[in-house]
Amino acid sequence: MKITIIGTGNVASHLAPALKIAGHDVISIRGRKLKPSSLDKETELYIIAVKDDAIKKVAKNIHHHSAIVVHTSGSAEMKVLKQCSSNYGVLYPLQTFSKERKLNFNNVPLCIEASNKKTTNILLSLARSTSKNVFQINSSQRKWLHLAAVFACNFTNHLYTISEKMLKKNNLSFDLLQPLILETAMKVIESSPKKMPARGRSPLGWQTGPAIRGDKEIMKKHLALLSKENQYRKIYKLISKGIQRAHE
Amino acid sequence: MKITIIGTGNVASHLAPALKIAGHDVISIRGRKLKPSSLDKETELYIIAVKDDAIKKVAKNIHHHSAIVVHTSGSAEMKVLKQCSSNYGVLYPLQTFSKERKLNFNNVPLCIEASNKKTTNILLSLARSTSKNVFQINSSQRKWLHLAAVFACNFTNHLYTISEKMLKKNNLSFDLLQPLILETAMKVIESSPKKMPARGRSPLGWQTGPAIRGDKEIMKKHLALLSKENQYRKIYKLISKGIQRAHE
């Protein structure tokens, strides 16, 4: 397929090579350079991989009714692309991309939605050419999926950041926590129903620590340690309460 | 070494077989059955692997001055064992243990502290017989390490729980998030200074998502989705603020 990718961020930087490896003919261009005259008329698919608030601006410059136009956002509406073509949709890769880090694109879940059945089928086939994890996800599901990803990825990374800061302050290496971080993730990743007893099929069943044990003494000590760290103290209280409620 | 483990919880259930595999002679007993008369007089090391608030109670029943007595807690003071022997200490395994899940004990960081140099050396040597990750950690460091582990493991698992609940409500499988969860963990695990540019050496450098991008539109949409989920809303606001502050 002849594909034009608009955007030079983390998503575009991973998507472009993955599509090339799958044998597609890919042109990448910067969002700000985009003018109707700069577009290749043979393009069959435009992938708009820019920040949400820039999608509309890019879309204004694309009018190509024989092509498909998609964006890659977890949150933006599909219909913002309505003006570009009657064949539009979403190709949302559910992963945390960083330019500095390679990853196996074949495992990245690709979430597809489109304005009509023909477009859906073309996008599904394209997605399957680069990933073995392809899903049809509607707009409402996609919003929740993106929000869930913020909790599971962005917020989790912030917790790692907080723990690293605590260790640094006490002359301890972050390496100490790495086996724990990996095991915490692997517990919920390897919990397929076939392998695990019922309680292990959900992160709920793997919860450990003072809050779930109701160990008030330890929790008091932890809050005392955080007496000068108001922000961490608030997070400690709020999430501990959440853990206890989730198990009620 | 002849070892008596007191406790039948998650820690004891992993520690006992690991010590046996390393060639030690291990007796396991339940905490509540512990009476001075039930103790094996040839024991060289007692490992008290019970909840923090039960350690003192167990320690009251051990008076064995030729032996070493340790507990496995991240939070309890070392000196609660002072009455048992002049040789006492801590053997704190920094990992999340569940009886249902096997793990490679050889990777578990073991944090050692002891009342005197001789005991320190014996504990170090014992720890090294079961793990390649052995560290001398003092009481103050251990408290912070335990607190950091609560953030990186227990709190992270709660975030996974929240995301799973969001997906379930929208008829989506938790499997969708698994590549993301793994990649988020692997980013900070594989970030050795040798491999990574400066910003990749810390979770701070891997932060992605709407909060760090300052994408107010998406954040507003997310908070609107959570209008009926007050607890999640609070977590969303608090951690997003934390992410923004951490990067100021």
Tab-separated table of C-alpha atoms in Angstrom:
chain	number	residue	atom	x	y	z
A	1	MET	CA	0.000	0.000	0.000
A	2	LYS	CA	1.168	3.546	-0.709
A	3	ILE	CA	1.077	5.326	2.637
A	4	THR	CA	1.750	8.918	3.724
A	5	ILE	CA	2.468	9.363	7.451
A	6	ILE	CA	2.063	12.884	8.827
A	7	GLY	CA	3.941	13.492	12.065
A	8	THR	CA	7.431	12.938	13.434
A	9	GLY	CA	6.668	12.051	17.047
A	10	ASN	CA	7.064	8.803	18.973
A	11	VAL	CA	4.180	7.023	17.221
A	12	ALA	CA	5.245	8.003	13.700
A	13	SER	CA	8.842	7.006	14.420
A	14	HIS	CA	7.762	3.439	15.244
A	15	LEU	CA	4.910	3.092	12.771
A	16	ALA	CA	6.857	4.138	9.669
A	17	PRO	CA	9.596	1.460	9.864
A	18	ALA	CA	7.066	-1.227	10.883
A	19	LEU	CA	4.993	-0.497	7.779
A	20	LYS	CA	8.093	-0.447	5.581
A	21	ILE	CA	9.209	-3.819	6.938
A	22	ALA	CA	5.756	-5.157	6.076
A	23	GLY	CA	6.427	-4.135	2.474
A	24	HIS	CA	4.423	-0.935	2.224
A	25	ASP	CA	5.548	2.145	0.343
A	26	VAL	CA	5.827	4.798	3.049
A	27	ILE	CA	6.394	8.558	2.752
A	28	SER	CA	6.848	10.409	6.048
A	29	ILE	CA	6.276	14.144	6.293
A	30	ARG	CA	6.249	16.745	9.017
A	31	GLY	CA	2.861	18.045	10.111
A	32	ARG	CA	3.810	21.693	9.807
A	33	LYS	CA	5.061	21.303	6.244
A	34	LEU	CA	1.737	19.888	5.197
A	35	LYS	CA	0.050	21.764	2.378
A	36	PRO	CA	-2.401	20.279	-0.092
A	37	SER	CA	0.276	20.711	-2.787
A	38	SER	CA	2.829	18.676	-0.809
A	39	LEU	CA	0.645	15.567	-0.770
A	40	ASP	CA	1.425	12.662	-3.047
A	41	LYS	CA	-1.624	12.059	-5.211
A	42	GLU	CA	-0.967	8.344	-5.446
A	43	THR	CA	-1.300	7.911	-1.680
A	44	GLU	CA	-3.877	5.274	-0.771
A	45	LEU	CA	-3.724	5.831	2.989
A	46	TYR	CA	-2.918	8.906	5.079
A	47	ILE	CA	-1.939	8.234	8.691
A	48	ILE	CA	-2.157	11.364	10.855
A	49	ALA	CA	0.140	10.689	13.820
A	50	VAL	CA	0.215	14.090	15.534
A	51	LYS	CA	-0.969	15.429	18.901
A	52	ASP	CA	-4.735	15.436	19.356
A	53	ASP	CA	-5.075	19.192	19.164
A	54	ALA	CA	-3.193	19.255	15.838
A	55	ILE	CA	-5.280	16.572	14.101
A	56	LYS	CA	-7.989	18.973	12.957
A	57	LYS	CA	-5.467	21.391	11.529
A	58	VAL	CA	-3.775	18.626	9.532
A	59	ALA	CA	-7.118	17.216	8.415
A	60	LYS	CA	-8.087	20.588	6.935
A	61	ASN	CA	-5.323	20.216	4.375
A	62	ILE	CA	-6.266	16.736	3.187
A	63	HIS	CA	-9.006	16.338	0.617
A	64	HIS	CA	-8.530	13.073	-1.144
A	65	HIS	CA	-11.717	11.181	-1.655
A	66	SER	CA	-10.241	8.098	-3.242
A	67	ALA	CA	-7.897	7.563	-0.284
A	68	ILE	CA	-8.383	6.429	3.317
A	69	VAL	CA	-7.526	8.902	6.084
A	70	VAL	CA	-6.910	7.718	9.663
A	71	HIS	CA	-5.512	9.119	12.867
A	72	THR	CA	-3.678	7.176	15.595
A	73	SER	CA	-5.164	8.777	18.674
A	74	GLY	CA	-6.755	6.988	21.609
A	75	SER	CA	-8.939	9.969	22.467
A	76	ALA	CA	-9.778	11.955	19.351
A	77	GLU	CA	-13.124	11.366	17.640
A	78	MET	CA	-13.039	9.460	14.383
A	79	LYS	CA	-15.395	11.958	12.743
A	80	VAL	CA	-12.846	14.811	12.845
A	81	LEU	CA	-11.608	13.211	9.603
A	82	LYS	CA	-15.012	13.271	7.891
A	83	GLN	CA	-14.068	16.253	5.732
A	84	CYS	CA	-11.016	14.517	4.230
A	85	SER	CA	-12.627	11.537	2.564
A	86	SER	CA	-15.673	9.320	2.908
A	87	ASN	CA	-13.239	6.563	3.864
A	88	TYR	CA	-11.798	7.450	7.217
A	89	GLY	CA	-10.996	5.734	10.439
A	90	VAL	CA	-8.658	5.135	13.352
A	91	LEU	CA	-5.527	3.035	13.711
A	92	TYR	CA	-4.700	3.281	17.410
A	93	PRO	CA	-1.522	1.474	18.496
A	94	LEU	CA	-1.868	0.698	22.212
A	95	GLN	CA	1.724	0.987	23.371
A	96	THR	CA	4.106	3.478	24.979
A	97	PHE	CA	6.523	4.573	22.302
A	98	SER	CA	9.829	6.337	22.822
A	99	LYS	CA	12.151	7.172	19.981
A	100	GLU	CA	15.134	5.888	21.966
A	101	ARG	CA	13.677	2.449	22.437
A	102	LYS	CA	13.163	-0.304	19.906
A	103	LEU	CA	10.257	-2.648	20.311
A	104	ASN	CA	8.762	-5.585	18.528
A	105	PHE	CA	5.881	-4.008	16.586
A	106	ASN	CA	4.483	-7.452	15.900
A	107	ASN	CA	3.193	-7.552	19.520
A	108	VAL	CA	1.671	-4.067	19.568
A	109	PRO	CA	-2.145	-4.193	19.836
A	110	LEU	CA	-3.597	-2.222	16.903
A	111	CYS	CA	-7.136	-0.977	17.421
A	112	ILE	CA	-9.134	-0.375	14.256
A	113	GLU	CA	-12.305	1.590	13.581
A	114	ALA	CA	-13.587	2.878	10.243
A	115	SER	CA	-16.388	4.788	8.597
A	116	ASN	CA	-17.571	1.870	6.462
A	117	LYS	CA	-17.118	-1.859	6.055
A	118	LYS	CA	-14.814	-1.676	3.033
A	119	THR	CA	-12.454	0.670	4.873
A	120	THR	CA	-12.608	-1.493	7.983
A	121	ASN	CA	-11.497	-4.501	5.973
A	122	ILE	CA	-8.633	-2.653	4.308
A	123	LEU	CA	-7.412	-1.321	7.668
A	124	LEU	CA	-7.701	-4.737	9.308
A	125	SER	CA	-5.650	-6.276	6.558
A	126	LEU	CA	-3.034	-3.505	6.762
A	127	ALA	CA	-2.828	-3.817	10.563
A	128	ARG	CA	-2.446	-7.597	10.342
A	129	SER	CA	0.485	-7.121	7.994
A	130	THR	CA	2.479	-5.498	10.847
A	131	SER	CA	1.019	-6.932	14.078
A	132	LYS	CA	-0.453	-10.184	15.303
A	133	ASN	CA	-2.642	-8.280	17.816
A	134	VAL	CA	-5.366	-6.557	15.795
A	135	PHE	CA	-8.740	-5.613	17.289
A	136	GLN	CA	-11.895	-3.841	16.140
A	137	ILE	CA	-12.653	-1.272	18.815
A	138	ASN	CA	-15.466	1.287	18.629
A	139	SER	CA	-15.086	4.947	19.624
A	140	SER	CA	-16.575	4.568	23.067
A	141	GLN	CA	-14.413	1.530	23.875
A	142	ARG	CA	-11.343	3.289	22.550
A	143	LYS	CA	-11.794	6.227	24.939
A	144	TRP	CA	-11.939	3.895	27.917
A	145	LEU	CA	-9.057	1.830	26.621
A	146	HIS	CA	-6.944	4.955	26.373
A	147	LEU	CA	-7.908	6.023	29.876
A	148	ALA	CA	-7.125	2.536	31.218
A	149	ALA	CA	-3.741	2.750	29.475
A	150	VAL	CA	-3.025	6.049	31.223
A	151	PHE	CA	-3.556	4.326	34.577
A	152	ALA	CA	-1.629	1.156	33.696
A	153	CYS	CA	1.278	2.880	31.967
A	154	ASN	CA	1.671	6.630	32.566
A	155	PHE	CA	0.568	6.551	36.197
A	156	THR	CA	2.551	3.400	36.895
A	157	ASN	CA	5.650	5.062	35.487
A	158	HIS	CA	5.084	7.966	37.855
A	159	LEU	CA	5.010	5.534	40.787
A	160	TYR	CA	8.339	4.131	39.566
A	161	THR	CA	9.634	7.711	39.460
A	162	ILE	CA	8.573	8.326	43.054
A	163	SER	CA	10.227	5.124	44.258
A	164	GLU	CA	13.426	5.982	42.436
A	165	LYS	CA	13.489	9.385	44.133
A	166	MET	CA	13.064	7.782	47.546
A	167	LEU	CA	15.910	5.374	46.881
A	168	LYS	CA	18.243	8.070	45.560
A	169	LYS	CA	17.679	10.174	48.667
A	170	ASN	CA	18.807	7.190	50.739
A	171	ASN	CA	21.817	6.278	48.624
A	172	LEU	CA	20.177	3.189	47.243
A	173	SER	CA	20.287	2.064	43.619
A	174	PHE	CA	17.063	1.788	41.629
A	175	ASP	CA	18.375	-1.613	40.481
A	176	LEU	CA	17.211	-2.965	43.834
A	177	LEU	CA	13.577	-2.536	42.789
A	178	GLN	CA	13.865	-3.945	39.293
A	179	PRO	CA	13.114	-7.613	40.056
A	180	LEU	CA	10.061	-6.461	42.028
A	181	ILE	CA	8.815	-4.247	39.200
A	182	LEU	CA	9.223	-7.051	36.684
A	183	GLU	CA	7.515	-9.643	38.880
A	184	THR	CA	4.596	-7.273	39.591
A	185	ALA	CA	4.052	-6.869	35.842
A	186	MET	CA	4.631	-10.553	35.033
A	187	LYS	CA	2.075	-11.647	37.608
A	188	VAL	CA	-0.716	-9.961	35.696
A	189	ILE	CA	0.716	-10.745	32.266
A	190	GLU	CA	1.124	-14.466	32.791
A	191	SER	CA	-2.210	-14.903	34.538
A	192	SER	CA	-4.004	-16.679	31.749
A	193	PRO	CA	-7.136	-18.473	32.922
A	194	LYS	CA	-5.588	-21.790	31.947
A	195	LYS	CA	-2.584	-21.460	34.223
A	196	MET	CA	-4.012	-19.714	37.231
A	197	PRO	CA	-6.542	-20.280	40.001
A	198	ALA	CA	-9.535	-17.912	39.906
A	199	ARG	CA	-7.991	-15.245	42.131
A	200	GLY	CA	-4.925	-15.060	39.908
A	201	ARG	CA	-6.878	-14.185	36.776
A	202	SER	CA	-7.083	-10.518	37.747
A	203	PRO	CA	-4.642	-8.012	39.270
A	204	LEU	CA	-7.139	-7.871	42.136
A	205	GLY	CA	-6.059	-11.369	43.129
A	206	TRP	CA	-2.366	-10.494	43.149
A	207	GLN	CA	-2.630	-7.517	45.467
A	208	THR	CA	-0.035	-7.649	48.256
A	209	GLY	CA	1.249	-5.128	50.789
A	210	PRO	CA	0.190	-3.418	54.012
A	211	ALA	CA	-3.088	-1.927	52.708
A	212	ILE	CA	-4.589	-5.235	51.602
A	213	ARG	CA	-3.335	-6.959	54.783
A	214	GLY	CA	-4.897	-4.153	56.808
A	215	ASP	CA	-1.538	-3.657	58.541
A	216	LYS	CA	-2.247	-0.330	60.209
A	217	GLU	CA	1.069	-0.221	62.087
A	218	ILE	CA	3.138	-0.288	58.895
A	219	MET	CA	0.845	2.206	57.203
A	220	LYS	CA	1.265	4.615	60.111
A	221	LYS	CA	5.042	4.261	59.900
A	222	HIS	CA	4.981	4.906	56.154
A	223	LEU	CA	2.882	8.036	56.548
A	224	ALA	CA	5.258	9.232	59.262
A	225	LEU	CA	8.208	8.759	56.889
A	226	LEU	CA	6.340	10.896	54.355
A	227	SER	CA	5.583	13.700	56.809
A	228	LYS	CA	7.554	16.172	54.703
A	229	GLU	CA	6.426	14.824	51.338
A	230	ASN	CA	2.884	16.054	51.134
A	231	GLN	CA	2.301	14.945	47.544
A	232	TYR	CA	3.519	11.380	48.157
A	233	ARG	CA	1.526	11.256	51.389
A	234	LYS	CA	-1.663	12.100	49.507
A	235	ILE	CA	-0.964	9.394	46.925
A	236	TYR	CA	-0.194	6.896	49.703
A	237	LYS	CA	-3.474	7.582	51.481
A	238	LEU	CA	-5.614	7.671	48.371
A	239	ILE	CA	-4.309	4.479	46.792
A	240	SER	CA	-4.237	2.568	50.071
A	241	LYS	CA	-7.897	3.463	50.559
A	242	GLY	CA	-8.573	2.346	46.981
A	243	ILE	CA	-6.886	-1.022	47.601
A	244	GLN	CA	-8.974	-1.604	50.707
A	245	ARG	CA	-12.219	-0.633	48.965
A	246	ALA	CA	-11.527	-2.759	45.901
A	247	HIS	CA	-11.453	-5.819	48.138
A	248	GLU	CA	-14.535	-5.047	50.209
B	1	MET	CA	23.136	-24.503	58.194
B	2	LYS	CA	20.395	-25.770	60.480
B	3	ILE	CA	17.513	-23.339	60.093
B	4	THR	CA	14.097	-23.009	61.746
B	5	ILE	CA	11.569	-20.888	59.838
B	6	ILE	CA	8.627	-19.593	61.834
B	7	GLY	CA	5.629	-18.641	59.699
B	8	THR	CA	3.565	-20.141	56.912
B	9	GLY	CA	2.795	-17.072	54.815
B	10	ASN	CA	3.932	-16.040	51.347
B	11	VAL	CA	7.516	-15.235	52.385
B	12	ALA	CA	8.036	-18.467	54.336
B	13	SER	CA	6.553	-20.515	51.495
B	14	HIS	CA	9.211	-19.201	49.090
B	15	LEU	CA	12.126	-18.931	51.490
B	16	ALA	CA	11.942	-22.489	52.844
B	17	PRO	CA	12.331	-24.308	49.506
B	18	ALA	CA	15.023	-21.845	48.333
B	19	LEU	CA	17.100	-22.551	51.441
B	20	LYS	CA	16.569	-26.305	51.063
B	21	ILE	CA	17.717	-26.183	47.433
B	22	ALA	CA	20.849	-24.355	48.622
B	23	GLY	CA	21.584	-27.375	50.840
B	24	HIS	CA	20.448	-26.071	54.212
B	25	ASP	CA	18.647	-28.169	56.800
B	26	VAL	CA	15.289	-26.410	57.171
B	27	ILE	CA	12.521	-26.986	59.715
B	28	SER	CA	9.322	-24.974	59.144
B	29	ILE	CA	6.874	-24.337	61.955
B	30	ARG	CA	3.695	-22.372	62.385
B	31	GLY	CA	3.932	-19.211	64.426
B	32	ARG	CA	1.051	-20.001	66.703
B	33	LYS	CA	2.419	-23.423	67.624
B	34	LEU	CA	5.650	-21.839	68.792
B	35	LYS	CA	6.576	-22.604	72.389
B	36	PRO	CA	10.089	-22.609	73.791
B	37	SER	CA	9.767	-26.407	74.157
B	38	SER	CA	8.937	-26.842	70.453
B	39	LEU	CA	12.210	-25.319	69.296
B	40	ASP	CA	14.992	-27.504	67.997
B	41	LYS	CA	18.044	-26.897	70.170
B	42	GLU	CA	20.453	-27.566	67.332
B	43	THR	CA	19.045	-24.661	65.288
B	44	GLU	CA	21.758	-22.213	64.229
B	45	LEU	CA	19.407	-19.686	62.639
B	46	TYR	CA	15.803	-18.746	63.349
B	47	ILE	CA	13.982	-16.893	60.583
B	48	ILE	CA	10.821	-15.196	61.802
B	49	ALA	CA	8.647	-14.726	58.706
B	50	VAL	CA	5.370	-13.545	60.205
B	51	LYS	CA	3.345	-10.317	60.020
B	52	ASP	CA	5.016	-7.325	61.653
B	53	ASP	CA	2.630	-7.173	64.590
B	54	ALA	CA	3.281	-10.860	65.383
B	55	ILE	CA	7.093	-10.649	65.398
B	56	LYS	CA	7.341	-9.495	69.021
B	57	LYS	CA	5.072	-12.274	70.194
B	58	VAL	CA	7.163	-14.910	68.409
B	59	ALA	CA	10.417	-13.333	69.628
B	60	LYS	CA	9.253	-13.663	73.256
B	61	ASN	CA	9.388	-17.426	72.910
B	62	ILE	CA	12.910	-17.621	71.510
B	63	HIS	CA	15.878	-17.492	73.892
B	64	HIS	CA	18.794	-19.107	72.219
B	65	HIS	CA	22.019	-17.234	72.728
B	66	SER	CA	24.236	-19.439	70.605
B	67	ALA	CA	21.932	-19.008	67.577
B	68	ILE	CA	21.178	-16.149	65.202
B	69	VAL	CA	17.630	-14.781	65.128
B	70	VAL	CA	16.372	-12.721	62.173
B	71	HIS	CA	13.088	-11.427	60.839
B	72	THR	CA	12.181	-10.833	57.189
B	73	SER	CA	10.267	-7.577	57.511
B	74	GLY	CA	10.895	-4.405	55.537
B	75	SER	CA	9.464	-2.218	58.296
B	76	ALA	CA	10.037	-3.822	61.705
B	77	GLU	CA	12.967	-2.623	63.781
B	78	MET	CA	15.906	-5.009	64.038
B	79	LYS	CA	16.148	-4.466	67.798
B	80	VAL	CA	12.793	-6.171	68.492
B	81	LEU	CA	14.893	-9.358	68.402
B	82	LYS	CA	17.422	-8.145	70.990
B	83	GLN	CA	15.916	-10.309	73.725
B	84	CYS	CA	16.344	-13.547	71.750
B	85	SER	CA	20.111	-13.602	71.293
B	86	SER	CA	23.037	-11.224	71.036
B	87	ASN	CA	23.274	-12.308	67.413
B	88	TYR	CA	20.256	-10.963	65.612
B	89	GLY	CA	19.452	-9.267	62.358
B	90	VAL	CA	17.254	-8.895	59.331
B	91	LEU	CA	16.985	-10.883	56.111
B	92	TYR	CA	14.554	-8.863	54.003
B	93	PRO	CA	13.678	-10.358	50.609
B	94	LEU	CA	12.563	-7.510	48.365
B	95	GLN	CA	9.981	-9.219	46.225
B	96	THR	CA	6.211	-9.742	45.986
B	97	PHE	CA	5.553	-13.342	46.926
B	98	SER	CA	2.362	-15.275	46.272
B	99	LYS	CA	2.005	-18.940	47.167
B	100	GLU	CA	0.410	-19.655	43.783
B	101	ARG	CA	3.349	-18.322	41.816
B	102	LYS	CA	6.811	-19.778	41.401
B	103	LEU	CA	9.740	-17.467	40.970
B	104	ASN	CA	13.455	-17.688	40.532
B	105	PHE	CA	14.751	-17.019	44.049
B	106	ASN	CA	18.240	-16.539	42.639
B	107	ASN	CA	17.171	-13.067	41.394
B	108	VAL	CA	15.453	-11.924	44.583
B	109	PRO	CA	17.341	-9.030	46.239
B	110	LEU	CA	18.134	-10.051	49.820
B	111	CYS	CA	18.781	-7.164	52.197
B	112	ILE	CA	20.933	-7.970	55.200
B	113	GLU	CA	21.478	-6.194	58.507
B	114	ALA	CA	22.881	-7.621	61.737
B	115	SER	CA	23.765	-6.774	65.320
B	116	ASN	CA	27.490	-7.473	64.889
B	117	LYS	CA	30.088	-8.126	62.240
B	118	LYS	CA	30.295	-11.880	62.758
B	119	THR	CA	26.536	-12.235	62.333
B	120	THR	CA	26.598	-9.963	59.292
B	121	ASN	CA	29.140	-12.216	57.628
B	122	ILE	CA	27.210	-15.386	58.385
B	123	LEU	CA	24.002	-13.864	57.018
B	124	LEU	CA	25.735	-12.540	53.899
B	125	SER	CA	27.157	-15.957	53.191
B	126	LEU	CA	23.783	-17.629	53.775
B	127	ALA	CA	22.023	-15.089	51.536
B	128	ARG	CA	24.585	-15.572	48.777
B	129	SER	CA	23.941	-19.300	48.847
B	130	THR	CA	20.371	-18.642	47.583
B	131	SER	CA	20.535	-15.365	45.650
B	132	LYS	CA	22.962	-13.486	43.435
B	133	ASN	CA	21.478	-10.139	44.592
B	134	VAL	CA	22.640	-9.612	48.177
B	135	PHE	CA	22.929	-6.162	49.778
B	136	GLN	CA	23.848	-4.726	53.167
B	137	ILE	CA	21.079	-2.283	54.010
B	138	ASN	CA	20.780	-0.404	57.295
B	139	SER	CA	17.515	0.061	59.192
B	140	SER	CA	16.833	3.547	57.922
B	141	GLN	CA	17.485	2.563	54.301
B	142	ARG	CA	15.343	-0.541	54.695
B	143	LYS	CA	12.327	1.504	55.797
B	144	TRP	CA	12.572	3.695	52.708
B	145	LEU	CA	13.207	0.712	50.476
B	146	HIS	CA	10.061	-0.934	51.776
B	147	LEU	CA	8.054	2.242	51.228
B	148	ALA	CA	9.459	2.596	47.706
B	149	ALA	CA	8.459	-1.033	47.059
B	150	VAL	CA	4.897	-0.273	48.161
B	151	PHE	CA	4.723	2.465	45.506
B	152	ALA	CA	6.417	0.441	42.764
B	153	CYS	CA	4.591	-2.822	43.421
B	154	ASN	CA	1.455	-2.637	45.580
B	155	PHE	CA	0.268	0.714	44.224
B	156	THR	CA	1.147	-0.226	40.660
B	157	ASN	CA	-0.897	-3.393	41.017
B	158	HIS	CA	-3.834	-1.295	42.156
B	159	LEU	CA	-3.538	0.804	39.004
B	160	TYR	CA	-3.614	-2.420	36.966
B	161	THR	CA	-6.758	-3.365	38.910
B	162	ILE	CA	-8.432	-0.068	38.058
B	163	SER	CA	-7.599	-0.413	34.367
B	164	GLU	CA	-8.919	-3.963	34.307
B	165	LYS	CA	-12.203	-2.775	35.823
B	166	MET	CA	-12.534	-0.062	33.172
B	167	LEU	CA	-11.942	-2.579	30.397
B	168	LYS	CA	-14.386	-5.134	31.813
B	169	LYS	CA	-17.130	-2.519	31.997
B	170	ASN	CA	-16.603	-1.871	28.291
B	171	ASN	CA	-16.432	-5.514	27.232
B	172	LEU	CA	-12.723	-5.365	26.559
B	173	SER	CA	-10.203	-8.007	27.549
B	174	PHE	CA	-7.393	-7.135	29.958
B	175	ASP	CA	-5.089	-8.924	27.478
B	176	LEU	CA	-5.182	-5.733	25.399
B	177	LEU	CA	-3.135	-3.911	28.044
B	178	GLN	CA	-0.550	-6.600	28.651
B	179	PRO	CA	2.040	-5.562	26.038
B	180	LEU	CA	1.798	-2.006	27.389
B	181	ILE	CA	2.247	-3.106	31.009
B	182	LEU	CA	5.257	-5.207	30.098
B	183	GLU	CA	6.876	-2.472	28.002
B	184	THR	CA	6.326	0.120	30.759
B	185	ALA	CA	8.161	-2.134	33.213
B	186	MET	CA	10.883	-3.161	30.740
B	187	LYS	CA	11.685	0.467	29.922
B	188	VAL	CA	12.842	1.091	33.467
B	189	ILE	CA	14.358	-2.363	33.938
B	190	GLU	CA	16.533	-2.304	30.846
B	191	SER	CA	17.687	1.283	31.330
B	192	SER	CA	21.210	0.553	32.407
B	193	PRO	CA	23.473	3.596	32.116
B	194	LYS	CA	25.535	1.767	29.521
B	195	LYS	CA	22.669	1.241	27.103
B	196	MET	CA	20.691	4.405	27.493
B	197	PRO	CA	20.970	8.137	26.924
B	198	ALA	CA	20.835	10.242	30.091
B	199	ARG	CA	17.072	10.731	30.057
B	200	GLY	CA	16.514	6.985	29.794
B	201	ARG	CA	18.406	6.186	32.969
B	202	SER	CA	15.443	7.032	35.162
B	203	PRO	CA	11.678	6.402	34.965
B	204	LEU	CA	11.414	10.190	34.852
B	205	GLY	CA	12.882	10.098	31.344
B	206	TRP	CA	10.365	7.515	30.132
B	207	GLN	CA	7.255	9.374	31.183
B	208	THR	CA	4.651	9.504	28.396
B	209	GLY	CA	0.964	10.421	28.266
B	210	PRO	CA	-1.291	13.471	28.364
B	211	ALA	CA	-0.066	14.886	31.705
B	212	ILE	CA	3.585	15.121	30.666
B	213	ARG	CA	2.609	16.470	27.219
B	214	GLY	CA	0.413	19.046	28.955
B	215	ASP	CA	-2.495	17.904	26.770
B	216	LYS	CA	-5.325	19.609	28.635
B	217	GLU	CA	-7.989	18.607	26.120
B	218	ILE	CA	-7.416	14.887	26.665
B	219	MET	CA	-7.193	15.338	30.425
B	220	LYS	CA	-10.548	17.119	30.436
B	221	LYS	CA	-12.093	14.295	28.422
B	222	HIS	CA	-10.668	11.704	30.795
B	223	LEU	CA	-12.012	13.496	33.845
B	224	ALA	CA	-15.407	13.745	32.144
B	225	LEU	CA	-15.393	9.975	31.560
B	226	LEU	CA	-14.710	9.528	35.274
B	227	SER	CA	-17.519	11.828	36.382
B	228	LYS	CA	-19.224	8.971	38.225
B	229	GLU	CA	-16.040	7.384	39.531
B	230	ASN	CA	-15.008	9.738	42.245
B	231	GLN	CA	-12.141	7.602	43.583
B	232	TYR	CA	-10.556	7.134	40.147
B	233	ARG	CA	-11.063	10.816	39.403
B	234	LYS	CA	-9.117	11.752	42.526
B	235	ILE	CA	-6.287	9.407	41.567
B	236	TYR	CA	-6.276	10.806	38.022
B	237	LYS	CA	-5.988	14.388	39.227
B	238	LEU	CA	-3.420	13.699	41.922
B	239	ILE	CA	-1.040	11.625	39.820
B	240	SER	CA	-1.351	13.879	36.771
B	241	LYS	CA	-0.367	16.816	38.976
B	242	GLY	CA	2.531	14.752	40.328
B	243	ILE	CA	3.749	13.965	36.802
B	244	GLN	CA	3.680	17.638	35.857
B	245	ARG	CA	5.498	18.693	39.034
B	246	ALA	CA	8.161	16.011	38.720
B	247	HIS	CA	9.193	17.521	35.401
B	248	GLU	CA	9.186	21.171	36.430
